[in-house]
Structures are given as C-alpha cells and as structure tokens.
PDB file of C-alpha atoms and ligand atoms in Angstrom:
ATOM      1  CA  UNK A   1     -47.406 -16.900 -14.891  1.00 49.00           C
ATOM      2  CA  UNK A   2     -49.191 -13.758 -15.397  1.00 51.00           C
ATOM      3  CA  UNK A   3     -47.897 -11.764 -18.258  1.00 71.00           C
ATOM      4  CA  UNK A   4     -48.130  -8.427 -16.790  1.00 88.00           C
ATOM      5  CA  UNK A   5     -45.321  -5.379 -17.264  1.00 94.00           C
ATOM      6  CA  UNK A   6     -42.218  -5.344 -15.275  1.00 96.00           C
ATOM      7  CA  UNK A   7     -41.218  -2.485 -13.435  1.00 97.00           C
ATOM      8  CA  UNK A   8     -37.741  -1.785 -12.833  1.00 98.00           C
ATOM      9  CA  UNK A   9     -36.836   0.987 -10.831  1.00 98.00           C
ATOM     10  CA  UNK A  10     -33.036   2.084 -11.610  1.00 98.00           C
ATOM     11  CA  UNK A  11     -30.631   4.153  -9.878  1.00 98.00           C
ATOM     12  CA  UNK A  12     -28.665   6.279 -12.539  1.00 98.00           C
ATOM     13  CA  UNK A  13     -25.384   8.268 -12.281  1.00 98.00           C
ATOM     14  CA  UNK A  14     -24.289  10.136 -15.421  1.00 98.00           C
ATOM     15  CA  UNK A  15     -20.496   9.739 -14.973  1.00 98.00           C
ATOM     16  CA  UNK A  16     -18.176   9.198 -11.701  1.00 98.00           C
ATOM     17  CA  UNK A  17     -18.873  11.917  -9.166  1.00 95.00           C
ATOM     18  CA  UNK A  18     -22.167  12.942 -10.860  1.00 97.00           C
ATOM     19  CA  UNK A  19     -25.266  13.222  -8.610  1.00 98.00           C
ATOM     20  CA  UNK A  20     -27.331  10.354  -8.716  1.00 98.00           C
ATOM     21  CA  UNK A  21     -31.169  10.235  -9.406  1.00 98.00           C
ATOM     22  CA  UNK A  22     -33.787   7.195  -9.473  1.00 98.00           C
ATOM     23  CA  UNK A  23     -35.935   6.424 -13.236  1.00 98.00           C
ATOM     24  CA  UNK A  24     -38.808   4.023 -13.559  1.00 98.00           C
ATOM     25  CA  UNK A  25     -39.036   2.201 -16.364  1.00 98.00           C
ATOM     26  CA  UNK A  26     -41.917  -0.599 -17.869  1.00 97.00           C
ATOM     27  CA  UNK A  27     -41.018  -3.515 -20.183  1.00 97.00           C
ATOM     28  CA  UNK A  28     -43.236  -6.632 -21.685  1.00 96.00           C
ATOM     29  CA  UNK A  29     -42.957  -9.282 -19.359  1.00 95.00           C
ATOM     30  CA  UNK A  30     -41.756 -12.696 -21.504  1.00 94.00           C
ATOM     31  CA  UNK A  31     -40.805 -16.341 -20.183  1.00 94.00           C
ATOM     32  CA  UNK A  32     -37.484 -17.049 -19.112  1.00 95.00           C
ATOM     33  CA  UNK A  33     -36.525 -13.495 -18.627  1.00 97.00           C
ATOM     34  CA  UNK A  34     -33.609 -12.201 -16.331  1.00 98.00           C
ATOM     35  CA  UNK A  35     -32.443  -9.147 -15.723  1.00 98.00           C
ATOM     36  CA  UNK A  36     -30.418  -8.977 -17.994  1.00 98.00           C
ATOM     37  CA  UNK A  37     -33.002  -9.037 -21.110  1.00 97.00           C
ATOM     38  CA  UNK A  38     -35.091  -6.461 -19.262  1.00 98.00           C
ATOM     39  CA  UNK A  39     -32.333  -3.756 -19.160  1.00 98.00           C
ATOM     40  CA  UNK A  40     -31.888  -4.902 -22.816  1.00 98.00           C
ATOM     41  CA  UNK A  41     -35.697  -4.155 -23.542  1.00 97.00           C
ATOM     42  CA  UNK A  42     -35.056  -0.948 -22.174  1.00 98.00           C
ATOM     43  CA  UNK A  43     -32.269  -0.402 -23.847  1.00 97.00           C
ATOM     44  CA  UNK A  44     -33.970  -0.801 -26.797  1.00 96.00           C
ATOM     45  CA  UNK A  45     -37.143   1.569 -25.836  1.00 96.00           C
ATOM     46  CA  UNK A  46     -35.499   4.109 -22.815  1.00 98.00           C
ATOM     47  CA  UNK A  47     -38.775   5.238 -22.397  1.00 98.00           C
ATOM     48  CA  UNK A  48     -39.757   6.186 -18.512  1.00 98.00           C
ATOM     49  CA  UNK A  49     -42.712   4.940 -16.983  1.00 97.00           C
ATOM     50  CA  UNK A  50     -43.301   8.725 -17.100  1.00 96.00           C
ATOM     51  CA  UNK A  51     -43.255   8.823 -20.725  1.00 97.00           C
ATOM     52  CA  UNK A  52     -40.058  10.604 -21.342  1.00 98.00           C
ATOM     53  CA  UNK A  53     -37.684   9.752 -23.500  1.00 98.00           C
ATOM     54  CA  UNK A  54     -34.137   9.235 -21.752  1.00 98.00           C
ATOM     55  CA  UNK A  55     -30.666   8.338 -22.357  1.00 97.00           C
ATOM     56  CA  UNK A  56     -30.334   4.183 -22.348  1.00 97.00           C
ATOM     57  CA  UNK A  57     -29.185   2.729 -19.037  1.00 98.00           C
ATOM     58  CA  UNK A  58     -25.600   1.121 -19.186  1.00 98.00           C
ATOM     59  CA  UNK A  59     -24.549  -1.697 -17.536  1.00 98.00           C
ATOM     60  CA  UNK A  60     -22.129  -4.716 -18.304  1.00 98.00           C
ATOM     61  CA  UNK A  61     -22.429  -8.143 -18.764  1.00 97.00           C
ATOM     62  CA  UNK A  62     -20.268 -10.647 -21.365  1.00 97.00           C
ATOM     63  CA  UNK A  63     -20.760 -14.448 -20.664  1.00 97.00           C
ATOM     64  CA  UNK A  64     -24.281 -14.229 -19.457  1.00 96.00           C
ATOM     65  CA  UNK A  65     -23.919 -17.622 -17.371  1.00 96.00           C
ATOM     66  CA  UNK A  66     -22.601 -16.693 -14.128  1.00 97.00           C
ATOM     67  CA  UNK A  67     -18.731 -16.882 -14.969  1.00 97.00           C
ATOM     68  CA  UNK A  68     -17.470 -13.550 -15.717  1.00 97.00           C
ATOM     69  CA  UNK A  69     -18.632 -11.618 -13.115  1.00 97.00           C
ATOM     70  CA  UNK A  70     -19.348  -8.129 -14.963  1.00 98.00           C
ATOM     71  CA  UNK A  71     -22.897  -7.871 -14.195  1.00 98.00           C
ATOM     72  CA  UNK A  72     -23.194  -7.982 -10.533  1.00 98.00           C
ATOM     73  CA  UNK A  73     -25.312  -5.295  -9.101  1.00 98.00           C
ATOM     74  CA  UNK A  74     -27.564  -4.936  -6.586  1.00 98.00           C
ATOM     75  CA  UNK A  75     -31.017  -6.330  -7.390  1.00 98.00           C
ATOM     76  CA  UNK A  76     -33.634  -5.640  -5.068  1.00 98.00           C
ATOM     77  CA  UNK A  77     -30.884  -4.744  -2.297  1.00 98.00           C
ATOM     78  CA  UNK A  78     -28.978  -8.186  -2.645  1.00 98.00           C
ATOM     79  CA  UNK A  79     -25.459  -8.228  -3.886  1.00 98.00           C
ATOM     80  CA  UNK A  80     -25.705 -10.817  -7.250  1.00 98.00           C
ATOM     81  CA  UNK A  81     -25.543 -11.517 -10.828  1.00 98.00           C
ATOM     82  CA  UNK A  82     -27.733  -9.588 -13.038  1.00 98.00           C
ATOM     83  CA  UNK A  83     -27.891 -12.672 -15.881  1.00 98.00           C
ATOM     84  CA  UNK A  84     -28.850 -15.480 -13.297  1.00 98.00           C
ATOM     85  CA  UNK A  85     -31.574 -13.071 -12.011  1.00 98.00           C
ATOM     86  CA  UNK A  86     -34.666 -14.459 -13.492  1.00 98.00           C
ATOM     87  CA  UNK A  87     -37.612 -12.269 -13.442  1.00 97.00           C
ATOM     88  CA  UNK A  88     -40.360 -14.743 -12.335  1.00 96.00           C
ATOM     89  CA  UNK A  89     -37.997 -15.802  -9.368  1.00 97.00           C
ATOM     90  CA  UNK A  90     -37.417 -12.154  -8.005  1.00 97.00           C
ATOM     91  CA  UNK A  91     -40.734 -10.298  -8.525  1.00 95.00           C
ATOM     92  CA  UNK A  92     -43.144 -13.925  -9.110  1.00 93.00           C
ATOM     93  CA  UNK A  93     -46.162 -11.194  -8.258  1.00 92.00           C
ATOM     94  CA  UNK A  94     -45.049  -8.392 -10.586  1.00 91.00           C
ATOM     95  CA  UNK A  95     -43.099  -6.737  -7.522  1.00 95.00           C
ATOM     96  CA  UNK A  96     -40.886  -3.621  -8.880  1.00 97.00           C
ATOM     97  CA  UNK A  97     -37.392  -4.555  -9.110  1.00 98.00           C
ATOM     98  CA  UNK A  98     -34.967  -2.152  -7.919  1.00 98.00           C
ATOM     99  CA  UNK A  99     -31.513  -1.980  -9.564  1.00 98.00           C
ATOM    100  CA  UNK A 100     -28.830  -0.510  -8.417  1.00 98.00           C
ATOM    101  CA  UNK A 101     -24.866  -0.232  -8.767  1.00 98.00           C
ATOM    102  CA  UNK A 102     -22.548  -1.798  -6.138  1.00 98.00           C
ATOM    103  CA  UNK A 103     -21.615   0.554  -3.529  1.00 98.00           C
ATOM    104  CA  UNK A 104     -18.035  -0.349  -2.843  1.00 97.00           C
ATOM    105  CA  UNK A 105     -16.693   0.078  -5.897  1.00 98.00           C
ATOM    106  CA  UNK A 106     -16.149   4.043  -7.767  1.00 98.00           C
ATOM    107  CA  UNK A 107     -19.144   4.300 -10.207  1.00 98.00           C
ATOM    108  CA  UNK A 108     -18.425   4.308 -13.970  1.00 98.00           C
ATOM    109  CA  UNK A 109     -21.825   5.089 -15.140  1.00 98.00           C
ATOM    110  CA  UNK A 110     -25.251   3.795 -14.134  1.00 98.00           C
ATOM    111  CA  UNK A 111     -24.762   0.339 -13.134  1.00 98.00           C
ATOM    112  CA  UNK A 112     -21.337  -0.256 -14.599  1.00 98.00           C
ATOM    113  CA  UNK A 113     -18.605   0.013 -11.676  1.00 98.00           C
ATOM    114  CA  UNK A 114     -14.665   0.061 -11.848  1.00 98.00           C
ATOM    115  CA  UNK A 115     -13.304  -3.188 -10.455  1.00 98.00           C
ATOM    116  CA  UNK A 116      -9.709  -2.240 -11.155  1.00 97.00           C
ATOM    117  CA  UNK A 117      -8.709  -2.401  -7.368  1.00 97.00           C
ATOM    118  CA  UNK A 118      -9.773  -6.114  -7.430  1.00 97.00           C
ATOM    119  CA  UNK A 119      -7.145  -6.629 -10.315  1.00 97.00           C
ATOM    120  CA  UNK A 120      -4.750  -4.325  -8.683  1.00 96.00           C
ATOM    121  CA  UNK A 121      -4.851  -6.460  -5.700  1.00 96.00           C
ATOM    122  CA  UNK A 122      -4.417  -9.696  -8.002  1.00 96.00           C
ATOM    123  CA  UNK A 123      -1.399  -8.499  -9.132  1.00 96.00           C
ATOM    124  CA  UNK A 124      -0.282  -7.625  -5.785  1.00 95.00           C
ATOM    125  CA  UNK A 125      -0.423 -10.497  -3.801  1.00 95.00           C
ATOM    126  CA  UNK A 126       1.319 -12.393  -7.108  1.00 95.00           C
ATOM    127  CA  UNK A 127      -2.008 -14.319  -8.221  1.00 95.00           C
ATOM    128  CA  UNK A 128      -0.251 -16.347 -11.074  1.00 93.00           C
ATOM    129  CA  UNK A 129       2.224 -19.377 -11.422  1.00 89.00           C
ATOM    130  CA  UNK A 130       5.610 -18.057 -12.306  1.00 84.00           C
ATOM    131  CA  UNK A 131       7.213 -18.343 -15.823  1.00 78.00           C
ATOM    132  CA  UNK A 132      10.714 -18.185 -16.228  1.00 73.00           C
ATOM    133  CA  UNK A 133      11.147 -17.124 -19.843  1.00 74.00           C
ATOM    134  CA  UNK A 134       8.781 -18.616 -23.056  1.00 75.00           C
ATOM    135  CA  UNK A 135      10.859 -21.798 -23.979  1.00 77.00           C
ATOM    136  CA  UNK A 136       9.053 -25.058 -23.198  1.00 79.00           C
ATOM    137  CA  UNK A 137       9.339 -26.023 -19.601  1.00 75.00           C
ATOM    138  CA  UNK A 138       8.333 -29.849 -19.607  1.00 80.00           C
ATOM    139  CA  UNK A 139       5.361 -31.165 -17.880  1.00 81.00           C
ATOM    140  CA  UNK A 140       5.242 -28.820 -14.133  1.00 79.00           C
ATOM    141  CA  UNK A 141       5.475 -30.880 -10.405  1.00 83.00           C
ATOM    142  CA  UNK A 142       2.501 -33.520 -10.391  1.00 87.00           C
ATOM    143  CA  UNK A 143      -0.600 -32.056  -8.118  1.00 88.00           C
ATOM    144  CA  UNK A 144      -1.704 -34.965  -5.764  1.00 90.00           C
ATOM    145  CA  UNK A 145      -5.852 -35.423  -6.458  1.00 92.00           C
ATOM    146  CA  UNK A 146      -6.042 -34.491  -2.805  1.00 93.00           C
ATOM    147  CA  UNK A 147      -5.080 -30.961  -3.532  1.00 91.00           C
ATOM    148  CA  UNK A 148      -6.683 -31.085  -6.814  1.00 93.00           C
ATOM    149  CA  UNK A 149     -10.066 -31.568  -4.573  1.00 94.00           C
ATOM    150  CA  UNK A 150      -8.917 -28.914  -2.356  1.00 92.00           C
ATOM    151  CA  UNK A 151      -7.408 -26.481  -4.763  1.00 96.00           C
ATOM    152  CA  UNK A 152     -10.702 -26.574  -7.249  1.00 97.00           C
ATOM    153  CA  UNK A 153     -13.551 -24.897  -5.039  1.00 97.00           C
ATOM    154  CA  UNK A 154     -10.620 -21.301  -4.612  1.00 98.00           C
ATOM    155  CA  UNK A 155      -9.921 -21.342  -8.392  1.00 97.00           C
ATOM    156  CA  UNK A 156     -13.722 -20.679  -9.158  1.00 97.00           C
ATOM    157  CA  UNK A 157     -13.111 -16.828  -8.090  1.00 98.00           C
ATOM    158  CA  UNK A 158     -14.630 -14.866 -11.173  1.00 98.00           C
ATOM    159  CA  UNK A 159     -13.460 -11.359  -9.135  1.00 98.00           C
ATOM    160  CA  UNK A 160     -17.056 -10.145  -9.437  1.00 98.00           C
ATOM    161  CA  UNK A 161     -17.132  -8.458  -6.086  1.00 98.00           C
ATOM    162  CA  UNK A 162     -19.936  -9.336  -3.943  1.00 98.00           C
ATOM    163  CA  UNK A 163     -17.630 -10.348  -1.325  1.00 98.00           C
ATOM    164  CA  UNK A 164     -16.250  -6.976  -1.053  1.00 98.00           C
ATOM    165  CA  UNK A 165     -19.563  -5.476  -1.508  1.00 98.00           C
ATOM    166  CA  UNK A 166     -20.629  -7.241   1.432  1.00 98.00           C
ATOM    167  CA  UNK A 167     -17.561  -6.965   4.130  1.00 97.00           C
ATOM    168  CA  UNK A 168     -18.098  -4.438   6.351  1.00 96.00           C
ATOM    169  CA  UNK A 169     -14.666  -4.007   6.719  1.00 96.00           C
ATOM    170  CA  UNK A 170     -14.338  -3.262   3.247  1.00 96.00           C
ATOM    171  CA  UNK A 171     -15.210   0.566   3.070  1.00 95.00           C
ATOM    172  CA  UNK A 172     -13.182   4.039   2.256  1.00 92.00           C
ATOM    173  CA  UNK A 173     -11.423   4.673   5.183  1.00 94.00           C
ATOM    174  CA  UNK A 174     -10.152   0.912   5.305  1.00 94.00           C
ATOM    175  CA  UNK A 175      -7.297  -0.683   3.651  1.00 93.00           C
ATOM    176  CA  UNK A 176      -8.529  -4.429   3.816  1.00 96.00           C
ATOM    177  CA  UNK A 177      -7.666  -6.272   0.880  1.00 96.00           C
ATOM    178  CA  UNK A 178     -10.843  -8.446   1.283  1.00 96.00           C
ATOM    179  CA  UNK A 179     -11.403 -11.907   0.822  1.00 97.00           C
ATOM    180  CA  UNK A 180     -11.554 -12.670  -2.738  1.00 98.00           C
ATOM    181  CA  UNK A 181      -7.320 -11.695  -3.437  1.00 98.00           C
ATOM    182  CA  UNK A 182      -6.640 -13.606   0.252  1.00 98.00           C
ATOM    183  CA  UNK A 183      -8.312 -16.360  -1.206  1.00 98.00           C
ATOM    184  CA  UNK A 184      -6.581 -16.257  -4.256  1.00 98.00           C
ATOM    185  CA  UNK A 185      -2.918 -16.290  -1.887  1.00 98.00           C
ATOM    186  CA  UNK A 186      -4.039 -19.818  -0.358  1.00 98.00           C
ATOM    187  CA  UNK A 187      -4.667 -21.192  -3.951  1.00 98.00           C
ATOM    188  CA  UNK A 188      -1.200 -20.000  -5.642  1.00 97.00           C
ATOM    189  CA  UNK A 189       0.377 -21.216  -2.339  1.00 97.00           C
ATOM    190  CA  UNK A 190      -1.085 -25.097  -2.669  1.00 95.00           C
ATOM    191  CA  UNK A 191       0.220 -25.462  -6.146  1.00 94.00           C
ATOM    192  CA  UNK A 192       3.157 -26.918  -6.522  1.00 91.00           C
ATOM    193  CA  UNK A 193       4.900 -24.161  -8.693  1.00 89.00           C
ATOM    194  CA  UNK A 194       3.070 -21.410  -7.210  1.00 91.00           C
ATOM    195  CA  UNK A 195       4.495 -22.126  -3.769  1.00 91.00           C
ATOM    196  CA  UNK A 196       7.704 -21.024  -4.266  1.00 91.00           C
ATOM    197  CA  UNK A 197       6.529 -18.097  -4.405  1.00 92.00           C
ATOM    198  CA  UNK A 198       4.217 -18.206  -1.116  1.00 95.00           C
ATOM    199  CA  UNK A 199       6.292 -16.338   1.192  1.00 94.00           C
ATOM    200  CA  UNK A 200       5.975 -13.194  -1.185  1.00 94.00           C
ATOM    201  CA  UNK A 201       2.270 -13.493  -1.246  1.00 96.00           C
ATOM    202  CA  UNK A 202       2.258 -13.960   2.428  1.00 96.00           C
ATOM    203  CA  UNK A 203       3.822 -10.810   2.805  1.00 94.00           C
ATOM    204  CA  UNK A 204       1.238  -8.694   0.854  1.00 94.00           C
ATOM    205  CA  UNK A 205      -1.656  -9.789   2.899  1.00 94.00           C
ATOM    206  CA  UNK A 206       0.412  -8.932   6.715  1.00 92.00           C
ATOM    207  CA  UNK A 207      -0.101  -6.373   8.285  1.00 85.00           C
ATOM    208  CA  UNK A 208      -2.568  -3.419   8.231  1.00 89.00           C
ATOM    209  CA  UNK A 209      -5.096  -4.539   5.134  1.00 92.00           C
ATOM    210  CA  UNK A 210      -4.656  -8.366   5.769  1.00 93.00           C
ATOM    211  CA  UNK A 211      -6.125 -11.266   6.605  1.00 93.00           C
ATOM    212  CA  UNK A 212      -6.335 -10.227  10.361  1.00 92.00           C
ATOM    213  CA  UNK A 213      -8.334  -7.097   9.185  1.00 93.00           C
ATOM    214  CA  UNK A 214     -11.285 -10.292   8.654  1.00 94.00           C
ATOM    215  CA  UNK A 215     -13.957  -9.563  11.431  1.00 90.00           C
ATOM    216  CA  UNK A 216     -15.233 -13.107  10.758  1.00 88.00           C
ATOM    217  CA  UNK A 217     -18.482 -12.420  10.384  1.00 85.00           C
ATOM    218  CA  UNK A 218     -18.789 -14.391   7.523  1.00 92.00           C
ATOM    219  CA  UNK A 219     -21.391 -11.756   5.127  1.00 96.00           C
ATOM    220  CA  UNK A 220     -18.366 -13.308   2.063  1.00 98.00           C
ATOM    221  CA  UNK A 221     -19.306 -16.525   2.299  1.00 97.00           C
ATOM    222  CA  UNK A 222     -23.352 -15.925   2.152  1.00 97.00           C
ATOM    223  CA  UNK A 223     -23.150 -13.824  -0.974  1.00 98.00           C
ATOM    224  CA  UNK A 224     -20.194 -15.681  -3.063  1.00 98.00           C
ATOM    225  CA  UNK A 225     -21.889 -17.042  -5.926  1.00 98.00           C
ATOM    226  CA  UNK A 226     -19.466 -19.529  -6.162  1.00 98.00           C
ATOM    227  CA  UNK A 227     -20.146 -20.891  -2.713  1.00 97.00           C
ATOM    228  CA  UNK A 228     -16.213 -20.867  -1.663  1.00 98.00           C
ATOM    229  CA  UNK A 229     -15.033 -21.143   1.508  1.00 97.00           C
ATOM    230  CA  UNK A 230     -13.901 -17.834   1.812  1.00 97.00           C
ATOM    231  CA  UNK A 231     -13.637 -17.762   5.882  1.00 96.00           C
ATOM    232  CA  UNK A 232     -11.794 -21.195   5.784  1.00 96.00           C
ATOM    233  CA  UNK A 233      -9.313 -19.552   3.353  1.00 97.00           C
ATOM    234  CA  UNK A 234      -8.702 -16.687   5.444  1.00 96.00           C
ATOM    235  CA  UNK A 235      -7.970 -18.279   8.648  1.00 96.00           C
ATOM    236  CA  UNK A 236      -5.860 -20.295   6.536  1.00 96.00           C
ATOM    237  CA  UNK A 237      -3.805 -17.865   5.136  1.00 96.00           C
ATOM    238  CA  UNK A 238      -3.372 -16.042   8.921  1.00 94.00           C
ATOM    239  CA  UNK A 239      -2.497 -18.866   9.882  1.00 95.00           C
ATOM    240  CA  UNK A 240       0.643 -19.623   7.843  1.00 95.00           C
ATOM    241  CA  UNK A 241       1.211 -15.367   8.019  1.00 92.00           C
ATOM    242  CA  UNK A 242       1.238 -15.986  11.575  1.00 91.00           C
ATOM    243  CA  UNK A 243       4.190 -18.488  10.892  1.00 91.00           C
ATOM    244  CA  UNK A 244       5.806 -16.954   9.029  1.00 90.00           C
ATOM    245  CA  UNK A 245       5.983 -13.494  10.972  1.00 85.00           C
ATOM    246  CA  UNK A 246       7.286 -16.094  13.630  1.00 86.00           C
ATOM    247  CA  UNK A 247       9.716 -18.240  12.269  1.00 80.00           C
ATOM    248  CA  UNK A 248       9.989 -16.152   8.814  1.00 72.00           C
ATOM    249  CA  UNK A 249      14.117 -15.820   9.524  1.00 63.00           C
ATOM    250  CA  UNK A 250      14.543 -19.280  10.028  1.00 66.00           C
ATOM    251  CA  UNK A 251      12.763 -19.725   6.848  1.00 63.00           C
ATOM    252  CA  UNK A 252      14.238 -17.575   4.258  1.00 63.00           C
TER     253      UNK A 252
HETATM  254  S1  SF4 B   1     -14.734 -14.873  -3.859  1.00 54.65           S
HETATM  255 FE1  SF4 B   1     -16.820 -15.224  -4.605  1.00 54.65          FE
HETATM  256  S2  SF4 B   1     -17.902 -13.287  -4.210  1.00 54.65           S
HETATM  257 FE2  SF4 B   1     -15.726 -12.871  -4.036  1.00 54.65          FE
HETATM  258  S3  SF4 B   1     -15.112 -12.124  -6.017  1.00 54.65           S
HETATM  259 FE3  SF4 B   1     -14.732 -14.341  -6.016  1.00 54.65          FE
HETATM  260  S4  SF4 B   1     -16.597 -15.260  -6.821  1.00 54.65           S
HETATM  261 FE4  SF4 B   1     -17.097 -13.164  -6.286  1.00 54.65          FE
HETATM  262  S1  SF4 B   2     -15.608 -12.902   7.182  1.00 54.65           S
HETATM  263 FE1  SF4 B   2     -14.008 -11.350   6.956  1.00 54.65          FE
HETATM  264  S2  SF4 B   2     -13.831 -11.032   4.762  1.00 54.65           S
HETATM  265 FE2  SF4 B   2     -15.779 -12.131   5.108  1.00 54.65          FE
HETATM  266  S3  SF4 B   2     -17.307 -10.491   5.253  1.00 54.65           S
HETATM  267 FE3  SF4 B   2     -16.609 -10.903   7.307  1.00 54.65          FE
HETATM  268  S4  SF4 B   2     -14.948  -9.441   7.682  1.00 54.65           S
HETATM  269 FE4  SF4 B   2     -15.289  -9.531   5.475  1.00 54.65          FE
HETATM  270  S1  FES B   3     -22.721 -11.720 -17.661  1.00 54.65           S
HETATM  271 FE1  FES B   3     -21.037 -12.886 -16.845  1.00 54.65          FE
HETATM  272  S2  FES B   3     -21.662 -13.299 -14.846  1.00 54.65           S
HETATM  273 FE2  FES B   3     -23.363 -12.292 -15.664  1.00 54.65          FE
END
C-alpha cells in the first residue's frame, strides 16, 4: 500500500444555524487507519492543506467498534460509521475523502449531530420492559428459543441513524417516525413482558407518522449496519396496527 498523504475534505458548521463552509486537510497515511484516527491526526495538527491554522474539527465517536452509533456521518456521500471506515478500503488509490455531517438530523457542530428525536421517539412508542416498583420480581415469563432467534436480529438497533438518514420520507415537513423506533415496537411487543404493553406502542406508531407513512422502498434496510430486517418489521407492525384499529374494542 502506498504510503502517500490522505486528503480529507470536511464540511464544517461552527454551531447550529451557522453557515457552512468546506476545509481541506492532509494527514500521514499509516496501516490500519480509519476515519476515525485521521480526524484524530487532524485534531492533533488542524492545519489546512492551505497552510492555515484552524479551529480542530469535532466529531463523536465512544466505542470505536461499530456498537454505539455516535460516529456515523457521511463518508464519501454514503450514510456509515466513521470507526469501521478504513482508509485503504475507501480511498485504496489515495482518493480524497469527503466527510460530511448527516443531513437529517439539526447540526451540533461540524460533524457532531443531535440525535435526541431518535430517543424522543424511544420513549414514545414505550421502548422498554415495564417495572413495577424496585423489589425483586422473580425470574420474568420464559422466552421460547424460537423468539429468542427472532427477537435477536431487532435488539441490535444502536439508534445511529442511517436509516433515517436514508428514508426519503424522513425529511422536515414529515412526521414519520422512521424505521428504527417501529422496529423497536415489534421487539418490545414479542417479549413476553413487554407485550402487555403492545397495544400502547401500537398506538404511537397509527396514524399520520406511522408505519403506513413507509414507502417501501427499502433505502433502511441497504444502509443498516446491523443488517436488520427493517421492512419485515414494518409490515409487521402495520399489520397488527391494522388489527388493532379493527378489532381494537373487542380487544381492550
Ligand atoms: S435500525 Fe439500523 S440503521 Fe437504523 S438506527 Fe438502528 S442500527 Fe442504525
Ligand atoms: S422502506 Fe420505509 S422506512 Fe425504509 S427507507 Fe423506505 S420509506 Fe423509509
Ligand atoms: S465509535 Fe461507536 S460506532 Fe463508531
């Protein structure tokens, strides 16, 4: 592998709102290198390309193995993680790798975006296993391995975001909740103490903003990281909304 500078070409923001403007920067290629170390390297040196001496580039990360979902940006235009990026794999001929924040979420600063609404939409559709007070419960309602199998692939959701950032029916003038919290109702609702509680998730994701705001056309499922079966889980969960805006009164 040649050991030639890497150019990065970044797209920086000051602060939310703030006009945005494009910086070049050049760092030391090394082996094994993502994209991470690079903005790290610059953050060390925030030297242009130019020669001018700038303020450091921000941007998140934490577990740096493709499980916490801070550092997802845009890296050359795709939607991904910016630890699992490895620099010989995305520019293998010295290409210039361009860096940008997601678009779908308000910018914090540089490449750092707030995420909140994916939490807020967590705790809106109920995305947890009840507790009735702190005493010891016992051991909860056995899980048959079937579900185990079935429940497993939903529960690897990190809430990083490239399934929102690639939806196009996730933009400003839409209230879709997206796939990631719709995905998170079908889990909570195939676990045996989380589906008491289904009907109440159910209800958060009918109507405008829910799951039959999906266009189908299936952009989730290419860029989830985690490979889960986002489209299933959505035609799922219309499917027992469906129900239950049917039969709902029979139900309750
Ligand atoms: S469903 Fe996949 S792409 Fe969407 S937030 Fe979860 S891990 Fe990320
Ligand atoms: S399948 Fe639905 S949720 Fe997935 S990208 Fe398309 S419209 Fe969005
Ligand atoms: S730092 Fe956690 S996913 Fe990249």
């Amino acid at each position: 592998m040649p050991a030639q500078p890497i150019t990065l070409e970044i797209k920086r923001q000051d602060g939310p709102g703030q006009r945005t403007y494009w910086q070049s920067f050049e760092v030391a290629w090394q082996p094994h290198m993502n994209v991470v170390s690079a903005l790290m390297e610059i953050q060390k040196h925030p030297v242009t390309k130019a020669g001018e001496r700038v303020t450091p580039v921000v941007w998140e990360c934490v577990c740096l193995e493709e499980v916490c979902g801070s550092c997802t940006m845009l890296v050359n235009g795709r939607v991904r993680q910016s630890c699992s990026a490895m620099i010989d794999a995305i520019a293998p001929n010295g290409e210039t790798i361009v860096l940008g924040p997601m678009t779908k979420f308000p910018v914090v600063r540089d490449l750092v975006v707030d995420r909140s609404r994916m939490f807020d939409d967590l705790k809106r559709i109920a995305a947890w296993v009840h507790l009735d007070g702190s005493h010891a419960l016992g051991p909860g309602p056995r899980q048959a391995p079937e579900t185990q199998e079935a429940t497993y692939p939903l529960s690897r959701c990190m809430t990083c975001g490239c399934c929102l950032e690639a939806c196009p029916e996730v933009h400003s003038q839409s209230s879709f909740i997206g796939p990631a919290a719709i995905n998170q109702v079908r889990l909570f609702n195939l676990h045996p103490s989380g589906e008491m509680h289904a009907s109440e998730r159910l209800d958060a994701v009918m109507g405008p903003g829910g799951a039959q705001d999906c266009g189908k056309a299936q952009n989730c499922v290419k860029v989830c990281p985690k490979e889960i079966p986002l489209v299933d889980s959505i035609a799922a969960v219309g499917r027992a909304a469906t129900k239950r805006m049917l039969l709902g009164w029979l139900l309750d």
